[in-house]
Amino acid sequence: MKKAFKWGWVVLAVGLLFLLIGGFAHGAKNVVFNGWRPMVYSTKPDFQKDYAVADFDQVDVATSNADVTIRRGDAYRVQYHGRKSARPSVRVLNGRLTVRQKGSTEKNGFIGFRWFDYSQDVSNKLTVYIPDNVKLKKIRNLNNYGDTHMQGISIANLEAIGSDGSLKLSNLNVDTTNIEMRDGDVYLENTNLLGGLVTSEDSDIDVQNGALRNVELQQDDGDISMHNVALDGGKANVSEGDVNITESTVTHGYSLTNSDGDNVLRNVNAGGFDVTNSDGDNTVFGNSSESGHIHSGTTQNVVIVKNSDGDNTVR
């Protein structure tokens, strides 16, 4: 019995030795499951494909682990670069481009272990190209665990829903908008939104240049920044975050309501400012008050600022 016990320890020691050698030589691999099929996990983007597609005027994209770009190009085309197991299915039917991603999401369960945790998540990339002078009827983009960037296109109806990834709109003209983002910042750059709703949770909204016409911003736990923006009606409701609006122009009034955060408006061109505060300081062009109400300017084209817990500053 003692001899068997002794040999058992020897076998265990040899096994541990080979395990260490294999690990330091990168021989120990993580195993993940794509459905029920086991496969060695790899962060290497080893697959690339160009999809030739027919003409389309609607885009419907749903991804679970990819960075998505929708942009101008020289032809209708879809390109993918990333893991083969996560490659998308692509088809056009009745003028509608539909893209669906295969494979697992960002978080893969695996069998094995990682040496020093050197590995990184895969960056799968999906790009949709649209020719010049084409206005799309609709884009619907659902993206979890990835960034989305749309640039240089015109859209009648935009629906963008995402989590754990940012949304950036650059040089866009959009008639109607519905954006819902969680744990991912929203960037609007040289973009005109002519109506709709932008909802953001646990993330920031940053608007640089462009125009918002009758657009409602709903922000929960995040900041809003605007610079050089034409605000034509519309409103912003913030539950917890700071608001900074600078070098911007207002027509047909604007409404800003904040329940917990500071509001700063600097060099904003409007007919008047109506500022109310329940628990914080008001400063409007040098006039100050603790809580209460201050009105400055005319009663036409007024910016209405309401705050429950934070300071209001207009200068």
mmCIF file of C-alpha atoms in Angstrom:
data_model
loop_
_atom_site.group_PDB
_atom_site.id
_atom_site.type_symbol
_atom_site.label_atom_id
_atom_site.label_comp_id
_atom_site.label_asym_id
_atom_site.label_seq_id
_atom_site.Cartn_x
_atom_site.Cartn_y
_atom_site.Cartn_z
ATOM 1 C CA MET A 1 0.000 0.000 0.000
ATOM 2 C CA LYS A 2 2.806 2.417 0.914
ATOM 3 C CA LYS A 3 4.582 1.682 -2.384
ATOM 4 C CA ALA A 4 1.387 2.396 -4.358
ATOM 5 C CA PHE A 5 0.907 5.584 -2.403
ATOM 6 C CA LYS A 6 4.504 6.602 -3.170
ATOM 7 C CA TRP A 7 4.088 5.957 -6.904
ATOM 8 C CA GLY A 8 0.821 7.934 -6.831
ATOM 9 C CA TRP A 9 2.702 10.999 -5.590
ATOM 10 C CA VAL A 10 5.338 10.494 -8.272
ATOM 11 C CA VAL A 11 2.717 10.354 -11.026
ATOM 12 C CA LEU A 12 1.020 13.459 -9.605
ATOM 13 C CA ALA A 13 4.323 15.352 -9.523
ATOM 14 C CA VAL A 14 5.139 14.378 -13.107
ATOM 15 C CA GLY A 15 1.651 15.440 -14.209
ATOM 16 C CA LEU A 16 2.014 18.835 -12.528
ATOM 17 C CA LEU A 17 5.426 19.271 -14.130
ATOM 18 C CA PHE A 18 4.057 18.631 -17.623
ATOM 19 C CA LEU A 19 1.119 20.932 -16.854
ATOM 20 C CA LEU A 20 3.491 23.771 -15.974
ATOM 21 C CA ILE A 21 5.608 23.145 -19.066
ATOM 22 C CA GLY A 22 2.531 23.107 -21.288
ATOM 23 C CA GLY A 23 1.145 26.252 -19.726
ATOM 24 C CA PHE A 24 4.323 28.299 -20.068
ATOM 25 C CA ALA A 25 4.718 27.005 -23.633
ATOM 26 C CA HIS A 26 1.144 28.153 -24.399
ATOM 27 C CA GLY A 27 0.003 24.583 -24.822
ATOM 28 C CA ALA A 28 -2.915 24.886 -22.396
ATOM 29 C CA LYS A 29 -5.907 26.059 -24.434
ATOM 30 C CA ASN A 30 -9.301 27.356 -23.372
ATOM 31 C CA VAL A 31 -12.219 25.376 -24.733
ATOM 32 C CA VAL A 32 -15.547 27.105 -25.452
ATOM 33 C CA PHE A 33 -18.799 25.790 -26.816
ATOM 34 C CA ASN A 34 -20.507 27.122 -29.930
ATOM 35 C CA GLY A 35 -23.894 25.551 -29.347
ATOM 36 C CA TRP A 36 -22.943 21.999 -28.316
ATOM 37 C CA ARG A 37 -19.768 21.937 -30.395
ATOM 38 C CA PRO A 38 -16.505 22.321 -28.407
ATOM 39 C CA MET A 39 -13.779 24.449 -29.955
ATOM 40 C CA VAL A 40 -10.496 26.025 -28.900
ATOM 41 C CA TYR A 41 -11.028 29.646 -27.902
ATOM 42 C CA SER A 42 -8.996 32.143 -29.884
ATOM 43 C CA THR A 43 -8.911 35.940 -30.006
ATOM 44 C CA LYS A 44 -7.352 35.909 -33.469
ATOM 45 C CA PRO A 45 -9.629 37.392 -36.160
ATOM 46 C CA ASP A 46 -8.944 34.632 -38.672
ATOM 47 C CA PHE A 47 -11.842 35.066 -41.093
ATOM 48 C CA GLN A 48 -12.722 37.730 -43.652
ATOM 49 C CA LYS A 49 -15.528 37.828 -46.194
ATOM 50 C CA ASP A 50 -17.012 40.322 -48.640
ATOM 51 C CA TYR A 51 -20.707 39.797 -49.299
ATOM 52 C CA ALA A 52 -21.987 40.934 -52.697
ATOM 53 C CA VAL A 53 -25.576 42.018 -52.187
ATOM 54 C CA ALA A 54 -28.424 43.403 -54.261
ATOM 55 C CA ASP A 55 -29.634 46.992 -53.927
ATOM 56 C CA PHE A 56 -31.486 47.815 -50.723
ATOM 57 C CA ASP A 57 -33.093 50.819 -49.038
ATOM 58 C CA GLN A 58 -33.598 49.333 -45.557
ATOM 59 C CA VAL A 59 -31.014 47.916 -43.139
ATOM 60 C CA ASP A 60 -31.730 45.510 -40.269
ATOM 61 C CA VAL A 61 -28.622 44.518 -38.293
ATOM 62 C CA ALA A 62 -28.531 42.461 -35.080
ATOM 63 C CA THR A 63 -25.141 41.560 -33.561
ATOM 64 C CA SER A 64 -24.065 40.116 -30.231
ATOM 65 C CA ASN A 65 -20.293 40.611 -30.406
ATOM 66 C CA ALA A 66 -19.073 42.943 -33.137
ATOM 67 C CA ASP A 67 -18.219 46.533 -33.908
ATOM 68 C CA VAL A 68 -20.636 47.745 -36.584
ATOM 69 C CA THR A 69 -19.999 50.495 -39.149
ATOM 70 C CA ILE A 70 -22.619 51.745 -41.625
ATOM 71 C CA ARG A 71 -21.148 54.231 -44.078
ATOM 72 C CA ARG A 72 -20.884 55.582 -47.596
ATOM 73 C CA GLY A 73 -19.126 53.462 -50.189
ATOM 74 C CA ASP A 74 -18.862 52.912 -53.916
ATOM 75 C CA ALA A 75 -21.422 50.077 -54.019
ATOM 76 C CA TYR A 76 -23.886 48.085 -51.939
ATOM 77 C CA ARG A 77 -21.614 45.777 -49.963
ATOM 78 C CA VAL A 78 -21.193 44.036 -46.610
ATOM 79 C CA GLN A 79 -17.792 43.116 -45.181
ATOM 80 C CA TYR A 80 -16.920 41.031 -42.108
ATOM 81 C CA HIS A 81 -13.572 40.451 -40.397
ATOM 82 C CA GLY A 82 -13.284 38.425 -37.204
ATOM 83 C CA ARG A 83 -13.812 34.956 -35.821
ATOM 84 C CA LYS A 84 -15.287 32.511 -38.286
ATOM 85 C CA SER A 85 -17.578 31.098 -35.592
ATOM 86 C CA ALA A 86 -19.158 34.562 -35.197
ATOM 87 C CA ARG A 87 -19.584 35.308 -38.912
ATOM 88 C CA PRO A 88 -22.960 36.822 -39.838
ATOM 89 C CA SER A 89 -25.664 35.639 -42.187
ATOM 90 C CA VAL A 90 -26.464 38.251 -44.826
ATOM 91 C CA ARG A 91 -29.388 38.450 -47.250
ATOM 92 C CA VAL A 92 -31.454 40.992 -49.157
ATOM 93 C CA LEU A 93 -35.184 40.430 -49.606
ATOM 94 C CA ASN A 94 -37.650 42.999 -50.991
ATOM 95 C CA GLY A 95 -35.102 45.794 -50.653
ATOM 96 C CA ARG A 96 -34.324 44.961 -47.017
ATOM 97 C CA LEU A 97 -30.785 44.016 -45.950
ATOM 98 C CA THR A 98 -30.867 41.641 -42.980
ATOM 99 C CA VAL A 99 -27.700 40.805 -41.052
ATOM 100 C CA ARG A 100 -27.675 38.337 -38.156
ATOM 101 C CA GLN A 101 -24.573 37.284 -36.276
ATOM 102 C CA LYS A 102 -23.884 33.647 -35.458
ATOM 103 C CA GLY A 103 -21.979 32.184 -32.538
ATOM 104 C CA SER A 104 -21.699 33.148 -28.906
ATOM 105 C CA THR A 105 -21.767 36.569 -27.317
ATOM 106 C CA GLU A 106 -18.906 38.468 -25.698
ATOM 107 C CA LYS A 107 -18.868 36.353 -22.558
ATOM 108 C CA ASN A 108 -17.881 32.785 -23.346
ATOM 109 C CA GLY A 109 -17.857 30.067 -20.739
ATOM 110 C CA PHE A 110 -14.707 27.965 -21.071
ATOM 111 C CA ILE A 111 -13.081 24.843 -19.732
ATOM 112 C CA GLY A 112 -9.436 25.328 -18.788
ATOM 113 C CA PHE A 113 -7.560 28.340 -17.511
ATOM 114 C CA ARG A 114 -5.677 31.384 -18.785
ATOM 115 C CA TRP A 115 -2.016 31.867 -18.034
ATOM 116 C CA PHE A 116 -1.492 35.384 -16.632
ATOM 117 C CA ASP A 117 -4.783 36.422 -18.333
ATOM 118 C CA TYR A 118 -2.934 37.787 -21.370
ATOM 119 C CA SER A 119 -5.774 36.999 -23.790
ATOM 120 C CA GLN A 120 -8.179 39.686 -25.005
ATOM 121 C CA ASP A 121 -11.694 39.619 -26.311
ATOM 122 C CA VAL A 122 -12.085 39.295 -30.040
ATOM 123 C CA SER A 123 -12.792 42.419 -32.064
ATOM 124 C CA ASN A 124 -15.167 41.279 -34.778
ATOM 125 C CA LYS A 125 -15.897 44.005 -37.329
ATOM 126 C CA LEU A 126 -18.924 44.327 -39.583
ATOM 127 C CA THR A 127 -19.163 47.088 -42.211
ATOM 128 C CA VAL A 128 -22.162 47.941 -44.386
ATOM 129 C CA TYR A 129 -21.470 50.165 -47.416
ATOM 130 C CA ILE A 130 -24.127 52.310 -49.109
ATOM 131 C CA PRO A 131 -23.571 54.243 -52.377
ATOM 132 C CA ASP A 132 -23.633 58.031 -52.520
ATOM 133 C CA ASN A 133 -26.903 59.884 -53.063
ATOM 134 C CA VAL A 134 -28.978 57.080 -51.521
ATOM 135 C CA LYS A 135 -31.414 57.913 -48.733
ATOM 136 C CA LEU A 136 -32.368 54.879 -46.723
ATOM 137 C CA LYS A 137 -35.961 54.369 -45.635
ATOM 138 C CA LYS A 138 -34.944 52.779 -42.354
ATOM 139 C CA ILE A 139 -32.014 51.519 -40.326
ATOM 140 C CA ARG A 140 -32.635 49.199 -37.396
ATOM 141 C CA ASN A 141 -29.472 48.384 -35.480
ATOM 142 C CA LEU A 142 -29.403 46.134 -32.408
ATOM 143 C CA ASN A 143 -25.874 45.814 -31.019
ATOM 144 C CA ASN A 144 -24.874 44.184 -27.731
ATOM 145 C CA TYR A 145 -21.192 44.100 -26.708
ATOM 146 C CA GLY A 146 -19.874 46.255 -29.524
ATOM 147 C CA ASP A 147 -19.539 49.831 -30.810
ATOM 148 C CA THR A 148 -21.655 51.226 -33.643
ATOM 149 C CA HIS A 149 -20.597 54.009 -36.004
ATOM 150 C CA MET A 150 -22.794 55.462 -38.756
ATOM 151 C CA GLN A 151 -21.373 58.115 -41.008
ATOM 152 C CA GLY A 152 -22.206 60.171 -44.066
ATOM 153 C CA ILE A 153 -25.693 58.862 -44.825
ATOM 154 C CA SER A 154 -29.302 60.082 -44.899
ATOM 155 C CA ILE A 155 -32.040 58.094 -43.164
ATOM 156 C CA ALA A 156 -35.796 58.564 -42.965
ATOM 157 C CA ASN A 157 -36.167 56.416 -39.828
ATOM 158 C CA LEU A 158 -33.391 55.365 -37.449
ATOM 159 C CA GLU A 159 -33.783 52.843 -34.644
ATOM 160 C CA ALA A 160 -30.604 52.107 -32.686
ATOM 161 C CA ILE A 161 -30.628 49.959 -29.549
ATOM 162 C CA GLY A 162 -27.485 48.837 -27.761
ATOM 163 C CA SER A 163 -25.694 47.924 -24.548
ATOM 164 C CA ASP A 164 -22.048 47.673 -23.507
ATOM 165 C CA GLY A 165 -20.880 49.673 -26.504
ATOM 166 C CA SER A 166 -20.951 53.234 -27.792
ATOM 167 C CA LEU A 167 -23.029 54.758 -30.588
ATOM 168 C CA LYS A 168 -21.499 57.419 -32.838
ATOM 169 C CA LEU A 169 -23.384 59.262 -35.566
ATOM 170 C CA SER A 170 -21.210 61.404 -37.846
ATOM 171 C CA ASN A 171 -22.454 63.625 -40.680
ATOM 172 C CA LEU A 172 -25.950 62.135 -40.672
ATOM 173 C CA ASN A 173 -29.337 63.541 -41.645
ATOM 174 C CA VAL A 174 -32.162 61.684 -39.906
ATOM 175 C CA ASP A 175 -35.879 62.482 -40.153
ATOM 176 C CA THR A 176 -37.124 60.382 -37.209
ATOM 177 C CA THR A 177 -34.991 58.878 -34.458
ATOM 178 C CA ASN A 178 -35.393 56.324 -31.690
ATOM 179 C CA ILE A 179 -32.162 55.634 -29.792
ATOM 180 C CA GLU A 180 -31.917 53.520 -26.643
ATOM 181 C CA MET A 181 -28.454 52.977 -25.144
ATOM 182 C CA ARG A 182 -27.288 51.399 -21.879
ATOM 183 C CA ASP A 183 -23.698 51.329 -20.619
ATOM 184 C CA GLY A 184 -22.488 52.989 -23.797
ATOM 185 C CA ASP A 185 -21.952 56.657 -24.661
ATOM 186 C CA VAL A 186 -23.824 58.441 -27.458
ATOM 187 C CA TYR A 187 -21.853 60.769 -29.751
ATOM 188 C CA LEU A 188 -23.550 63.021 -32.305
ATOM 189 C CA GLU A 189 -21.094 64.822 -34.584
ATOM 190 C CA ASN A 190 -22.224 67.151 -37.397
ATOM 191 C CA THR A 191 -25.541 65.334 -37.332
ATOM 192 C CA ASN A 192 -29.076 66.645 -37.839
ATOM 193 C CA LEU A 193 -31.921 64.869 -36.034
ATOM 194 C CA LEU A 194 -35.281 66.245 -37.150
ATOM 195 C CA GLY A 195 -37.412 64.558 -34.498
ATOM 196 C CA GLY A 196 -37.530 61.658 -32.089
ATOM 197 C CA LEU A 197 -36.226 60.322 -28.794
ATOM 198 C CA VAL A 198 -32.738 59.595 -27.441
ATOM 199 C CA THR A 199 -32.649 57.539 -24.234
ATOM 200 C CA SER A 200 -29.415 56.847 -22.381
ATOM 201 C CA GLU A 201 -28.731 54.945 -19.144
ATOM 202 C CA ASP A 202 -25.398 54.790 -17.292
ATOM 203 C CA SER A 203 -23.673 56.664 -20.110
ATOM 204 C CA ASP A 204 -23.074 60.150 -21.500
ATOM 205 C CA ILE A 205 -24.562 62.049 -24.440
ATOM 206 C CA ASP A 206 -22.172 64.296 -26.371
ATOM 207 C CA VAL A 207 -23.480 66.509 -29.217
ATOM 208 C CA GLN A 208 -20.972 68.501 -31.263
ATOM 209 C CA ASN A 209 -22.251 70.738 -34.080
ATOM 210 C CA GLY A 210 -25.388 69.855 -36.017
ATOM 211 C CA ALA A 211 -29.057 70.328 -35.086
ATOM 212 C CA LEU A 212 -31.735 68.806 -32.860
ATOM 213 C CA ARG A 213 -35.293 69.640 -33.925
ATOM 214 C CA ASN A 214 -38.076 68.570 -31.559
ATOM 215 C CA VAL A 215 -35.809 65.874 -30.124
ATOM 216 C CA GLU A 216 -36.297 64.645 -26.570
ATOM 217 C CA LEU A 217 -33.252 63.536 -24.585
ATOM 218 C CA GLN A 218 -33.833 61.258 -21.592
ATOM 219 C CA GLN A 219 -30.734 60.715 -19.487
ATOM 220 C CA ASP A 220 -30.450 58.441 -16.435
ATOM 221 C CA ASP A 221 -27.129 58.541 -14.571
ATOM 222 C CA GLY A 222 -24.919 60.319 -17.074
ATOM 223 C CA ASP A 223 -23.900 63.748 -18.369
ATOM 224 C CA ILE A 224 -25.086 65.724 -21.389
ATOM 225 C CA SER A 225 -22.734 68.008 -23.328
ATOM 226 C CA MET A 226 -23.675 70.162 -26.321
ATOM 227 C CA HIS A 227 -21.472 72.520 -28.295
ATOM 228 C CA ASN A 228 -22.444 74.593 -31.332
ATOM 229 C CA VAL A 229 -25.847 72.944 -31.666
ATOM 230 C CA ALA A 230 -29.001 74.405 -33.217
ATOM 231 C CA LEU A 231 -31.845 73.530 -30.819
ATOM 232 C CA ASP A 232 -35.244 73.924 -32.473
ATOM 233 C CA GLY A 233 -37.769 73.049 -29.779
ATOM 234 C CA GLY A 234 -37.321 69.825 -27.857
ATOM 235 C CA LYS A 235 -36.325 69.053 -24.291
ATOM 236 C CA ALA A 236 -33.878 67.222 -22.050
ATOM 237 C CA ASN A 237 -34.811 65.300 -18.893
ATOM 238 C CA VAL A 238 -31.947 64.231 -16.635
ATOM 239 C CA SER A 239 -32.331 62.154 -13.484
ATOM 240 C CA GLU A 240 -28.706 62.196 -12.318
ATOM 241 C CA GLY A 241 -25.987 64.037 -14.202
ATOM 242 C CA ASP A 242 -24.544 67.388 -15.235
ATOM 243 C CA VAL A 243 -25.606 69.348 -18.317
ATOM 244 C CA ASN A 244 -23.323 71.695 -20.264
ATOM 245 C CA ILE A 245 -24.630 73.623 -23.298
ATOM 246 C CA THR A 246 -22.225 76.042 -24.973
ATOM 247 C CA GLU A 247 -22.069 78.226 -28.091
ATOM 248 C CA SER A 248 -25.525 77.108 -29.232
ATOM 249 C CA THR A 249 -28.661 78.686 -30.701
ATOM 250 C CA VAL A 250 -32.275 78.118 -29.651
ATOM 251 C CA THR A 251 -35.402 78.653 -31.739
ATOM 252 C CA HIS A 252 -38.978 77.902 -30.604
ATOM 253 C CA GLY A 253 -37.758 77.471 -27.017
ATOM 254 C CA TYR A 254 -36.131 74.614 -25.135
ATOM 255 C CA SER A 255 -36.818 72.815 -21.844
ATOM 256 C CA LEU A 256 -34.198 71.366 -19.491
ATOM 257 C CA THR A 257 -35.200 69.477 -16.335
ATOM 258 C CA ASN A 258 -32.627 68.002 -13.947
ATOM 259 C CA SER A 259 -33.371 66.181 -10.691
ATOM 260 C CA ASP A 260 -29.782 65.794 -9.442
ATOM 261 C CA GLY A 261 -26.908 67.632 -11.111
ATOM 262 C CA ASP A 262 -25.560 71.009 -12.226
ATOM 263 C CA ASN A 263 -26.743 72.859 -15.337
ATOM 264 C CA VAL A 264 -24.382 75.264 -17.132
ATOM 265 C CA LEU A 265 -25.425 77.286 -20.196
ATOM 266 C CA ARG A 266 -22.723 79.466 -21.726
ATOM 267 C CA ASN A 267 -23.107 81.698 -24.788
ATOM 268 C CA VAL A 268 -26.482 80.244 -25.639
ATOM 269 C CA ASN A 269 -28.491 82.479 -27.975
ATOM 270 C CA ALA A 270 -32.193 82.568 -26.995
ATOM 271 C CA GLY A 271 -34.953 85.112 -26.381
ATOM 272 C CA GLY A 272 -35.075 84.557 -22.637
ATOM 273 C CA PHE A 273 -34.159 82.255 -19.756
ATOM 274 C CA ASP A 274 -36.542 81.066 -17.053
ATOM 275 C CA VAL A 275 -34.569 79.381 -14.266
ATOM 276 C CA THR A 276 -36.035 77.593 -11.238
ATOM 277 C CA ASN A 277 -34.286 75.707 -8.443
ATOM 278 C CA SER A 278 -35.549 73.763 -5.415
ATOM 279 C CA ASP A 279 -32.218 73.084 -3.701
ATOM 280 C CA GLY A 280 -29.250 74.905 -5.193
ATOM 281 C CA ASP A 281 -27.989 78.246 -6.480
ATOM 282 C CA ASN A 282 -29.242 80.149 -9.531
ATOM 283 C CA THR A 283 -26.872 82.456 -11.403
ATOM 284 C CA VAL A 284 -28.179 84.167 -14.541
ATOM 285 C CA PHE A 285 -25.889 86.727 -16.186
ATOM 286 C CA GLY A 286 -24.527 87.795 -12.788
ATOM 287 C CA ASN A 287 -27.850 87.797 -10.909
ATOM 288 C CA SER A 288 -27.897 85.183 -8.156
ATOM 289 C CA SER A 289 -30.371 83.571 -5.801
ATOM 290 C CA GLU A 290 -30.441 80.629 -3.433
ATOM 291 C CA SER A 291 -33.144 78.376 -4.776
ATOM 292 C CA GLY A 292 -36.179 80.242 -6.094
ATOM 293 C CA HIS A 293 -36.726 81.640 -9.567
ATOM 294 C CA ILE A 294 -34.999 84.053 -11.965
ATOM 295 C CA HIS A 295 -36.239 85.237 -15.362
ATOM 296 C CA SER A 296 -34.086 87.099 -17.854
ATOM 297 C CA GLY A 297 -34.959 88.411 -21.306
ATOM 298 C CA THR A 298 -38.238 88.254 -23.210
ATOM 299 C CA THR A 299 -41.110 85.799 -23.037
ATOM 300 C CA GLN A 300 -40.504 84.582 -26.588
ATOM 301 C CA ASN A 301 -38.186 81.685 -27.490
ATOM 302 C CA VAL A 302 -37.443 80.949 -23.831
ATOM 303 C CA VAL A 303 -35.103 78.337 -22.397
ATOM 304 C CA ILE A 304 -36.779 76.848 -19.316
ATOM 305 C CA VAL A 305 -34.370 75.363 -16.767
ATOM 306 C CA LYS A 306 -35.661 73.430 -13.741
ATOM 307 C CA ASN A 307 -33.473 71.807 -11.111
ATOM 308 C CA SER A 308 -34.322 69.867 -7.953
ATOM 309 C CA ASP A 309 -30.846 69.315 -6.481
ATOM 310 C CA GLY A 310 -27.958 71.204 -8.092
ATOM 311 C CA ASP A 311 -26.838 74.605 -9.332
ATOM 312 C CA ASN A 312 -28.061 76.477 -12.425
ATOM 313 C CA THR A 313 -25.669 78.811 -14.225
ATOM 314 C CA VAL A 314 -26.422 80.924 -17.308
ATOM 315 C CA ARG A 315 -23.703 83.234 -18.581
#
